[in-house]
Every structure is written in structure tokens, then in C-alpha cells.
Amino acid sequence: MKKQNVSEAVIRRLPRYFRHLTELNQAGVVRISSSALGKSMGLTASQIRQDLSCFGEFGQQGYGYNINKLLHEIGNILGMQAGHTAVLLGAGTLGRALIENFDFEWSGFHLMAAFDVRPEMLNQTVAGVPVLHIDQLEGYLKEHPASVGILTVPKSVAGAMADRLAEAGVKGIWNFTNIELNPKNEDVFVENVHFSDSLQTLSYMISEDV
Amino acid sequence: MKKQNVSEAVIRRLPRYFRHLTELNQAGVVRISSSALGKSMGLTASQIRQDLSCFGEFGQQGYGYNINKLLHEIGNILGMQAGHTAVLLGAGTLGRALIENFDFEWSGFHLMAAFDVRPEMLNQTVAGVPVLHIDQLEGYLKEHPASVGILTVPKSVAGAMADRLAEAGVKGIWNFTNIELNPKNEDVFVENVHFSDSLQTLSYMISEDV
């Protein structure tokens, strides 16, 4: 199965399936029909069957999906068993919020270290993660290759930091800086969390028809 | 123009247009063709013309778009001049990161107050925003109606807090709890920022073909 044949819309629904199935699993549900899964997610049964058929054969006609098995398979498709590693750049309030609250391991990532420039941040650990000086980035990544660099730095240095990460060999950048990044190395994937896009969409939804 | 006729994909591109046009505006660009705008955003010119045509007539054949005017019009469509107000529930690390770093005013929102339960958080201000006890929520909202409630509380109380916000009359919930919310009042829009969905999508993109 080649990835380029799967639409981005389908890919972006996979983590939602993973979340829902995890919740069902935790609630003790063992097996679910595509129509029941669809109902709980606001999708049609045929949409779900169509999405999953992009990746192979799951479930049995008339028997629904074994939740444990489907979870494992979706996790596998998402690369969650691939042993991904990450470093975080910018241990400010948002960076620390991610380090302290976000469950990287649940998503299949090991967060190895954070980097900053402010002397008061350095040589300490945040929730067990060491904070190093940004000058150490390239040396550190040579010893500890990272799959992904997380950018929670100020906008003004976002582009330069993205280039350094790409240069040092990360495969992806998780970008919280609200800047569109175009790292020089075009093989690096950039995934954006644009808070303002999300809030402005909500603004649209709650505003009167114009 | 009725909103229900516009697809969600188009709506979600509007904030991206707004961001790009803001950057162009700040760089001193006055007018841009749909093909140049498209190139900078990774879209085709016809896609851009089609998106914007959902909302009326913008730009002049052969003259491109006046950036200032288009910014104003997109901002208007997004409801950014509607005087939206917000309260934030959960002044933990992530809540404080939003209060301190996120530019609510730029997105057309005034963040009025934050609410928490932890005594050490109360009766202080974070970046000028007062932190009140959650017991004061309903009384506060009666005096200061909020368009939107922002949820940065623990998962375990997310559903209950969403119901209280909906009951107290908010029109939308900006949800960071990684829980799917179904507030009892179905007129309340929920906009989710699911960090794990985003990271897992990146995980997919950087993993080898399976």
C-alpha cells in the first residue's frame, strides 16, 4: 500500500478512530459494528468501511470490528509502534505545557530533550525532560537522532530553527509558531497547530449569517 | 448568503487566507493576483477564486485583489468584528500558556476572565486576566455574557464544564481537553484542538509505507 494513494482527509480521520476506539476499549467494549462506531463519531457506516478499506481488510461482514485488533492495526498504520523520538525547541509557557501535560508516549513518541536560550531555563528538567542550550542542538541530535522537532519558539526565530532541525536530519516538524514554514529540505513534513485558525473557524460558526 | 451552503473545507481555509494576507500586508504588498497568492499558499488560482466566490465578488478580473480590502472582508466573514468575548476554564499550564501567548484580540476576541478551583490560582491576574473560582462562573457570565468558553481543564471534568458553559449561554466551546464533547444544548458549536490527532498525523507522514 503506497501512502500517496490515501487522501489527507482519510489520514486525518485515523487518529480520531484511534481515540474513539481507545475510549470504547477502556469502557470494556470488545466488538463494534461500523454503524455503531459511525453513530458515536458522527460518520456513516459506509464512510467508515470506505476509510478503513484504504488500508486493507478489517472486520468481518456481519460481525463488526474487534476493537483491540483494529486499535493495534490503526496504531500500526499511524506509525505509533515505530519508536519515534522528539526534541522540543522553546521551553516557554507553551513548551512547558506540552512537556508537562501532553502524553507523548500514548502517541508513540519519546520526548528526549528540550532546548532554550534563556539561562534561567537551562540545566534543569521539566517533568523529567532535560532543558539544554540551543547551541547544543546539533551535537545532541548527532548522538540522539530525533524523528521530529517540536517548535514552540517565538515567530521571529521559527524559520531559522526549522532550517536547523531539517539540516540536523529530523523527518518532521510539529509547528506551533503560527508561521508557515518552508524548510530548505523538502523531504521534511511540517504539521501545523494553528490556534488562531481554529478560533477563527469557531468565530465564523457562532457569528450570524452575513 | 447562508452559511450552510459553504463547505467546512472552504471555511477552514479562510483563516489561512487571513494569515497569509496579513503577512503580505505587513510586508507592504498592496495588491496580489490569485495566481501569486495561490503560489505562496500551495493552492491553485482557480481554487482561490472558487473559495472566495462562495462569499461574493472580490477582486477585479485582471487586477487581482486589493489586500487591505480582502483582509477586511475575510475578517468580516469570519466574524472578527463581531465583538466576541471569551472565558477560559482551567488556568493550569496550558491555560496560562494561552492567556500569556495567544493573541485573542487579533482573532477578534476579548478574553474577560479565567476560572479555576485551586486556591493558589485564585484572586490573581495572569497577563492582566483575573482568575476567579469556578463557583463564580454562572454569576459572572450573567453579568458578562461570553460568546465562547475555552476548556483547558482535565479530561475528567471536561463534559461537566461543557454542560455548564452551554447552560450559561455560550455559543461556542473551544476544546483543548482531547475529549469529544456533546453538550446537551445542540446549538453550541464545539471546535476542537486535538494535539494528539495532529502529532499522530505527523507520525503517519514520517513513517515508512506499510
Short mmCIF file of C-alpha atoms in Angstrom, two decimals:
data_model
loop_
_atom_site.label_atom_id
_atom_site.label_comp_id
_atom_site.label_asym_id
_atom_site.label_seq_id
_atom_site.Cartn_x
_atom_site.Cartn_y
_atom_site.Cartn_z
CA MET A 1 0.00 0.00 0.00
CA LYS A 2 1.51 3.29 -1.07
CA LYS A 3 0.71 6.25 1.09
CA GLN A 4 0.29 8.70 -1.73
CA ASN A 5 -2.89 6.88 -2.74
CA VAL A 6 -4.65 7.78 0.50
CA SER A 7 -6.33 11.20 0.74
CA GLU A 8 -5.34 13.58 3.51
CA ALA A 9 -8.95 13.67 4.76
CA VAL A 10 -8.83 9.92 5.38
CA ILE A 11 -5.44 10.12 7.07
CA ARG A 12 -6.69 12.87 9.38
CA ARG A 13 -9.62 10.72 10.44
CA LEU A 14 -7.36 7.84 11.55
CA PRO A 15 -6.31 9.48 14.85
CA ARG A 16 -10.00 10.16 15.55
CA TYR A 17 -10.74 6.46 15.05
CA PHE A 18 -7.84 5.68 17.33
CA ARG A 19 -9.18 7.98 20.06
CA HIS A 20 -12.72 6.65 19.84
CA LEU A 21 -11.63 3.03 19.81
CA THR A 22 -9.35 3.67 22.81
CA GLU A 23 -12.31 5.11 24.73
CA LEU A 24 -14.51 2.15 23.77
CA ASN A 25 -11.74 -0.24 24.73
CA GLN A 26 -11.35 1.43 28.11
CA ALA A 27 -15.13 1.19 28.58
CA GLY A 28 -14.81 -2.59 28.12
CA VAL A 29 -16.39 -2.81 24.64
CA VAL A 30 -14.89 -5.75 22.71
CA ARG A 31 -16.56 -5.58 19.32
CA ILE A 32 -18.45 -2.88 17.44
CA SER A 33 -20.33 -2.65 14.14
CA SER A 34 -19.39 0.01 11.63
CA SER A 35 -22.83 1.57 12.05
CA ALA A 36 -22.48 1.83 15.84
CA LEU A 37 -18.95 3.21 15.54
CA GLY A 38 -20.19 5.65 12.92
CA LYS A 39 -23.06 6.81 15.08
CA SER A 40 -20.74 7.60 18.00
CA MET A 41 -18.43 9.54 15.68
CA GLY A 42 -20.99 11.33 13.52
CA LEU A 43 -20.00 9.38 10.39
CA THR A 44 -21.92 6.89 8.27
CA ALA A 45 -21.15 3.17 8.37
CA SER A 46 -20.21 3.20 4.70
CA GLN A 47 -17.81 6.11 5.27
CA ILE A 48 -16.02 4.11 7.95
CA ARG A 49 -15.85 0.97 5.82
CA GLN A 50 -14.56 3.05 2.93
CA ASP A 51 -11.91 4.81 5.07
CA LEU A 52 -10.57 1.58 6.51
CA SER A 53 -10.64 -0.21 3.16
CA CYS A 54 -7.84 2.15 2.05
CA PHE A 55 -5.53 0.18 4.33
CA GLY A 56 -6.68 -3.41 3.91
CA GLU A 57 -9.38 -5.72 5.17
CA PHE A 58 -10.61 -5.10 8.71
CA GLY A 59 -13.60 -6.62 10.43
CA GLN A 60 -15.84 -9.38 9.22
CA GLN A 61 -19.04 -8.90 7.28
CA GLY A 62 -21.84 -9.15 9.83
CA TYR A 63 -19.52 -9.39 12.85
CA GLY A 64 -18.21 -5.86 13.09
CA TYR A 65 -14.75 -4.92 14.26
CA ASN A 66 -12.71 -6.45 17.06
CA ILE A 67 -11.72 -3.24 18.85
CA ASN A 68 -8.40 -4.43 20.22
CA LYS A 69 -7.29 -5.70 16.84
CA LEU A 70 -8.45 -2.60 14.98
CA LEU A 71 -6.71 -0.35 17.53
CA HIS A 72 -3.48 -2.24 17.03
CA GLU A 73 -3.80 -2.06 13.26
CA ILE A 74 -4.64 1.65 13.14
CA GLY A 75 -1.79 2.34 15.55
CA ASN A 76 0.48 0.44 13.20
CA ILE A 77 -0.71 2.38 10.15
CA LEU A 78 -0.11 5.62 12.06
CA GLY A 79 3.45 4.55 12.82
CA MET A 80 2.84 4.52 16.55
CA GLN A 81 4.98 1.42 17.03
CA ALA A 82 7.86 2.89 15.04
CA GLY A 83 9.76 4.16 18.08
CA HIS A 84 9.63 7.83 17.12
CA THR A 85 11.68 10.30 19.11
CA ALA A 86 11.30 14.04 19.54
CA VAL A 87 13.04 17.17 20.77
CA LEU A 88 11.27 20.39 21.70
CA LEU A 89 12.63 23.85 20.90
CA GLY A 90 11.43 26.68 23.13
CA ALA A 91 10.74 25.80 26.76
CA GLY A 92 8.49 28.81 27.38
CA THR A 93 4.97 28.56 28.80
CA LEU A 94 3.55 26.66 25.83
CA GLY A 95 6.57 24.38 25.50
CA ARG A 96 6.40 23.53 29.21
CA ALA A 97 2.61 22.99 28.97
CA LEU A 98 3.24 20.37 26.28
CA ILE A 99 6.07 18.72 28.21
CA GLU A 100 4.02 18.59 31.41
CA ASN A 101 0.59 17.67 30.06
CA PHE A 102 0.82 16.04 26.66
CA ASP A 103 1.06 12.27 26.63
CA PHE A 104 3.78 11.78 24.02
CA GLU A 105 4.17 8.08 24.80
CA TRP A 106 0.47 7.42 24.09
CA SER A 107 1.03 8.78 20.60
CA GLY A 108 4.14 6.64 20.17
CA PHE A 109 6.76 9.34 20.76
CA HIS A 110 9.59 9.59 23.24
CA LEU A 111 10.39 13.21 24.08
CA MET A 112 14.14 13.18 24.71
CA ALA A 113 15.08 16.79 25.48
CA ALA A 114 14.06 20.43 25.26
CA PHE A 115 16.21 23.36 24.13
CA ASP A 116 16.12 27.03 25.00
CA VAL A 117 18.39 30.08 25.14
CA ARG A 118 17.35 31.66 28.42
CA PRO A 119 19.94 30.97 31.13
CA GLU A 120 17.26 30.53 33.81
CA MET A 121 15.71 27.63 31.87
CA LEU A 122 18.90 25.64 31.43
CA ASN A 123 20.33 22.66 33.26
CA GLN A 124 17.06 21.79 34.85
CA THR A 125 14.45 19.17 33.99
CA VAL A 126 10.77 19.75 33.28
CA ALA A 127 8.69 16.66 34.09
CA GLY A 128 11.86 14.61 33.73
CA VAL A 129 12.89 16.15 30.39
CA PRO A 130 16.28 17.91 30.42
CA VAL A 131 16.46 21.50 29.12
CA LEU A 132 19.67 22.17 27.18
CA HIS A 133 21.12 25.24 25.48
CA ILE A 134 20.15 25.60 21.81
CA ASP A 135 23.86 25.70 20.91
CA GLN A 136 23.95 22.03 21.90
CA LEU A 137 21.18 21.08 19.43
CA GLU A 138 23.28 19.76 16.56
CA GLY A 139 25.67 17.87 18.83
CA TYR A 140 22.79 16.33 20.75
CA LEU A 141 20.93 15.24 17.59
CA LYS A 142 24.09 13.64 16.24
CA GLU A 143 24.18 11.40 19.32
CA HIS A 144 20.39 11.07 19.69
CA PRO A 145 18.66 11.27 16.29
CA ALA A 146 15.13 12.69 16.55
CA SER A 147 12.26 11.80 14.24
CA VAL A 148 10.52 15.08 14.99
CA GLY A 149 11.34 18.58 16.20
CA ILE A 150 8.62 20.46 18.06
CA LEU A 151 8.67 24.24 17.56
CA THR A 152 7.31 26.34 20.41
CA VAL A 153 9.74 29.21 19.84
CA PRO A 154 8.85 32.85 19.09
CA LYS A 155 7.77 33.59 15.49
CA SER A 156 10.91 35.64 14.86
CA VAL A 157 13.20 32.59 15.04
CA ALA A 158 10.77 29.94 13.75
CA GLY A 159 12.18 29.79 10.22
CA ALA A 160 15.80 29.60 11.34
CA MET A 161 15.03 26.87 13.89
CA ALA A 162 13.09 24.86 11.30
CA ASP A 163 16.09 25.00 8.97
CA ARG A 164 18.44 23.86 11.74
CA LEU A 165 16.16 20.93 12.59
CA ALA A 166 15.85 19.94 8.93
CA GLU A 167 19.61 20.25 8.45
CA ALA A 168 20.18 18.04 11.51
CA GLY A 169 18.07 15.29 9.97
CA VAL A 170 14.60 15.34 11.54
CA LYS A 171 11.87 13.88 9.34
CA GLY A 172 9.08 16.08 10.61
CA ILE A 173 8.39 19.37 12.36
CA TRP A 174 5.42 19.88 14.69
CA ASN A 175 4.89 23.59 14.36
CA PHE A 176 3.11 25.72 16.98
CA THR A 177 4.57 29.07 15.89
CA ASN A 178 1.66 30.21 13.68
CA ILE A 179 4.14 30.81 10.85
CA GLU A 180 4.05 28.85 7.59
CA LEU A 181 7.37 27.04 7.44
CA ASN A 182 9.15 26.03 4.27
CA PRO A 183 12.29 24.25 5.44
CA LYS A 184 15.00 24.10 2.80
CA ASN A 185 14.91 20.31 2.89
CA GLU A 186 11.64 19.49 1.13
CA ASP A 187 11.55 15.96 2.49
CA VAL A 188 10.72 17.29 5.94
CA PHE A 189 7.00 17.20 6.72
CA VAL A 190 5.55 20.15 8.60
CA GLU A 191 2.42 19.60 10.67
CA ASN A 192 0.90 22.80 11.99
CA VAL A 193 -1.16 23.52 15.07
CA HIS A 194 -2.56 26.93 14.20
CA PHE A 195 -4.53 28.04 17.26
CA SER A 196 -5.80 31.17 15.52
CA ASP A 197 -7.16 29.22 12.52
CA SER A 198 -9.13 27.10 14.95
CA LEU A 199 -10.53 30.03 16.97
CA GLN A 200 -11.39 31.99 13.82
CA THR A 201 -13.28 28.98 12.46
CA LEU A 202 -15.25 28.91 15.70
CA SER A 203 -15.80 32.66 15.34
CA TYR A 204 -17.32 32.01 11.91
CA MET A 205 -19.58 29.26 13.24
CA ILE A 206 -21.02 31.36 16.06
CA SER A 207 -21.47 34.54 14.02
CA GLU A 208 -24.73 35.46 12.35
CA ASP A 209 -25.10 34.87 8.64
CA VAL A 210 -23.53 37.74 6.75
CA MET B 1 -25.57 34.24 1.83
CA LYS B 2 -26.49 31.31 4.03
CA LYS B 3 -23.65 29.65 5.86
CA GLN B 4 -24.93 26.13 5.42
CA ASN B 5 -24.15 26.37 1.70
CA VAL B 6 -20.41 26.73 2.34
CA SER B 7 -18.36 23.56 2.85
CA GLU B 8 -16.30 23.13 6.00
CA ALA B 9 -13.14 22.76 3.92
CA VAL B 10 -13.66 26.23 2.46
CA ILE B 11 -14.45 27.72 5.87
CA ARG B 12 -11.27 26.23 7.32
CA ARG B 13 -9.20 27.81 4.58
CA LEU B 14 -10.46 31.33 5.37
CA PRO B 15 -8.22 31.80 8.44
CA ARG B 16 -5.27 30.66 6.32
CA TYR B 17 -6.10 33.34 3.76
CA PHE B 18 -6.38 35.82 6.61
CA ARG B 19 -2.93 34.87 7.97
CA HIS B 20 -1.26 35.00 4.56
CA LEU B 21 -2.84 38.30 3.62
CA THR B 22 -1.84 39.76 6.99
CA GLU B 23 1.77 38.75 6.35
CA LEU B 24 1.67 40.22 2.84
CA ASN B 25 0.09 43.39 4.19
CA GLN B 26 2.81 43.71 6.83
CA ALA B 27 5.41 43.21 4.11
CA GLY B 28 3.95 46.21 2.30
CA VAL B 29 2.25 44.35 -0.57
CA VAL B 30 -0.86 46.26 -1.73
CA ARG B 31 -2.32 44.07 -4.47
CA ILE B 32 -1.89 40.41 -5.45
CA SER B 33 -3.15 38.19 -8.24
CA SER B 34 -4.95 34.97 -7.38
CA SER B 35 -2.13 33.00 -9.01
CA ALA B 36 0.57 34.69 -6.89
CA LEU B 37 -1.50 34.27 -3.72
CA GLY B 38 -2.10 30.65 -4.66
CA LYS B 39 1.58 30.02 -5.27
CA SER B 40 2.52 31.33 -1.83
CA MET B 41 -0.15 29.14 -0.22
CA GLY B 42 0.25 25.95 -2.24
CA LEU B 43 -3.18 26.35 -3.88
CA THR B 44 -4.19 26.95 -7.49
CA ALA B 45 -5.53 30.30 -8.66
CA SER B 46 -8.84 28.74 -9.61
CA GLN B 47 -9.16 27.16 -6.16
CA ILE B 48 -8.75 30.58 -4.55
CA ARG B 49 -11.24 32.24 -6.91
CA GLN B 50 -13.68 29.42 -6.25
CA ASP B 51 -13.28 29.64 -2.45
CA LEU B 52 -13.81 33.38 -2.36
CA SER B 53 -16.74 33.24 -4.79
CA CYS B 54 -18.70 31.41 -2.06
CA PHE B 55 -18.89 34.74 -0.25
CA GLY B 56 -19.39 37.27 -3.04
CA GLU B 57 -17.35 39.14 -5.60
CA PHE B 58 -13.80 40.01 -4.62
CA GLY B 59 -11.04 41.38 -6.79
CA GLN B 60 -11.25 42.58 -10.35
CA GLN B 61 -10.61 40.46 -13.41
CA GLY B 62 -7.04 41.22 -14.44
CA TYR B 63 -6.27 43.45 -11.46
CA GLY B 64 -6.02 40.91 -8.66
CA TYR B 65 -7.05 41.53 -5.08
CA ASN B 66 -6.60 44.66 -3.02
CA ILE B 67 -5.06 43.08 0.08
CA ASN B 68 -6.38 45.55 2.61
CA LYS B 69 -9.90 45.27 1.29
CA LEU B 70 -9.82 41.48 1.08
CA LEU B 71 -8.42 41.25 4.63
CA HIS B 72 -11.24 43.41 5.90
CA GLU B 73 -13.83 41.36 4.03
CA ILE B 74 -12.49 37.98 5.14
CA GLY B 75 -12.26 39.26 8.71
CA ASN B 76 -15.88 40.28 8.42
CA ILE B 77 -16.96 36.89 7.08
CA LEU B 78 -15.09 35.23 9.96
CA GLY B 79 -16.98 37.39 12.46
CA MET B 80 -13.81 39.07 13.67
CA GLN B 81 -15.53 42.45 14.01
CA ALA B 82 -18.43 40.96 15.96
CA GLY B 83 -17.01 41.83 19.38
CA HIS B 84 -16.73 38.24 20.61
CA THR B 85 -15.90 37.64 24.26
CA ALA B 86 -14.42 34.60 25.97
CA VAL B 87 -13.80 33.00 29.35
CA LEU B 88 -11.21 30.30 29.99
CA LEU B 89 -11.80 27.35 32.30
CA GLY B 90 -8.67 25.74 33.77
CA ALA B 91 -5.75 28.07 34.50
CA GLY B 92 -3.16 25.28 34.55
CA THR B 93 -0.01 25.30 32.45
CA LEU B 94 -1.83 25.11 29.11
CA GLY B 95 -4.49 27.62 30.12
CA ARG B 96 -1.83 30.07 31.26
CA ALA B 97 0.18 29.47 28.08
CA LEU B 98 -2.86 30.54 26.04
CA ILE B 99 -3.56 33.56 28.24
CA GLU B 100 0.06 34.71 28.12
CA ASN B 101 0.93 33.96 24.50
CA PHE B 102 -2.15 33.74 22.34
CA ASP B 103 -3.26 36.97 20.69
CA PHE B 104 -7.01 36.79 21.29
CA GLU B 105 -7.57 40.38 20.14
CA TRP B 106 -6.00 39.68 16.74
CA SER B 107 -8.63 36.98 16.23
CA GLY B 108 -11.39 39.35 17.32
CA PHE B 109 -11.88 38.02 20.85
CA HIS B 110 -11.70 39.72 24.22
CA LEU B 111 -10.67 37.27 26.95
CA MET B 112 -12.50 38.52 30.03
CA ALA B 113 -11.63 36.09 32.82
CA ALA B 114 -10.25 32.69 33.73
CA PHE B 115 -11.71 30.21 36.22
CA ASP B 116 -10.06 27.52 38.31
CA VAL B 117 -10.60 25.58 41.54
CA ARG B 118 -7.12 25.58 43.02
CA PRO B 119 -6.84 28.12 45.84
CA GLU B 120 -3.30 29.11 44.84
CA MET B 121 -4.54 30.24 41.41
CA LEU B 122 -7.33 32.49 42.63
CA ASN B 123 -7.58 36.24 43.11
CA GLN B 124 -4.59 36.92 40.95
CA THR B 125 -4.27 38.05 37.37
CA VAL B 126 -2.39 36.30 34.57
CA ALA B 127 -1.27 38.77 31.90
CA GLY B 128 -3.99 41.11 33.12
CA VAL B 129 -6.76 38.46 33.10
CA PRO B 130 -8.38 37.84 36.51
CA VAL B 131 -8.58 34.24 37.78
CA LEU B 132 -11.84 33.53 39.63
CA HIS B 133 -13.24 30.48 41.40
CA ILE B 134 -15.30 28.17 39.20
CA ASP B 135 -18.23 28.59 41.60
CA GLN B 136 -18.46 32.17 40.36
CA LEU B 137 -18.83 31.10 36.72
CA GLU B 138 -22.61 31.34 36.31
CA GLY B 139 -22.85 34.61 38.23
CA TYR B 140 -20.01 36.11 36.21
CA LEU B 141 -21.50 35.05 32.87
CA LYS B 142 -24.85 36.55 33.82
CA GLU B 143 -23.14 39.92 34.23
CA HIS B 144 -20.63 39.43 31.39
CA PRO B 145 -22.06 37.18 28.66
CA ALA B 146 -19.35 35.24 26.82
CA SER B 147 -19.54 34.16 23.19
CA VAL B 148 -17.10 31.33 23.81
CA GLY B 149 -15.82 29.18 26.67
CA ILE B 150 -12.29 27.83 26.39
CA LEU B 151 -11.75 24.44 28.00
CA THR B 152 -8.26 23.70 29.30
CA VAL B 153 -9.47 21.60 32.25
CA PRO B 154 -8.59 17.97 32.99
CA LYS B 155 -10.43 15.35 30.91
CA SER B 156 -12.33 14.10 33.95
CA VAL B 157 -14.36 17.32 34.29
CA ALA B 158 -14.50 18.31 30.61
CA GLY B 159 -18.06 17.09 29.98
CA ALA B 160 -19.49 18.69 33.11
CA MET B 161 -17.78 22.02 32.38
CA ALA B 162 -19.01 21.97 28.77
CA ASP B 163 -22.58 21.49 30.03
CA ARG B 164 -22.24 24.36 32.49
CA LEU B 165 -20.93 26.67 29.77
CA ALA B 166 -23.72 25.66 27.39
CA GLU B 167 -26.31 26.11 30.13
CA ALA B 168 -24.90 29.56 30.89
CA GLY B 169 -25.44 30.60 27.28
CA VAL B 170 -22.12 30.47 25.44
CA LYS B 171 -22.46 29.97 21.67
CA GLY B 172 -19.24 28.03 21.23
CA ILE B 173 -16.68 25.95 23.09
CA TRP B 174 -13.00 25.91 22.18
CA ASN B 175 -11.99 22.49 23.42
CA PHE B 176 -8.41 21.52 24.31
CA THR B 177 -9.30 18.53 26.53
CA ASN B 178 -8.88 15.80 23.87
CA ILE B 179 -12.39 14.54 24.74
CA GLU B 180 -15.25 14.59 22.24
CA LEU B 181 -17.86 16.86 23.79
CA ASN B 182 -21.58 16.62 23.20
CA PRO B 183 -23.07 19.48 25.21
CA LYS B 184 -26.75 19.00 25.96
CA ASN B 185 -27.56 22.21 24.11
CA GLU B 186 -27.07 21.22 20.48
CA ASP B 187 -26.88 24.84 19.32
CA VAL B 188 -23.45 25.16 20.92
CA PHE B 189 -20.60 24.69 18.44
CA VAL B 190 -17.57 22.76 19.64
CA GLU B 191 -14.23 23.45 17.97
CA ASN B 192 -11.51 21.02 18.98
CA VAL B 193 -7.76 21.38 19.17
CA HIS B 194 -6.71 17.76 19.37
CA PHE B 195 -2.93 17.81 19.82
CA SER B 196 -2.67 14.02 19.59
CA ASP B 197 -4.57 13.88 16.27
CA SER B 198 -2.06 16.33 14.88
CA LEU B 199 1.03 14.52 16.17
CA GLN B 200 -0.31 11.14 15.03
CA THR B 201 -0.92 12.55 11.54
CA LEU B 202 2.70 13.67 11.51
CA SER B 203 3.71 10.21 12.73
CA TYR B 204 1.91 8.73 9.72
CA MET B 205 3.60 11.12 7.33
CA ILE B 206 7.13 10.36 8.55
CA SER B 207 6.68 6.60 8.80
CA GLU B 208 7.69 4.25 6.05
CA ASP B 209 5.00 2.87 3.76
CA VAL B 210 3.34 -0.10 5.45
#
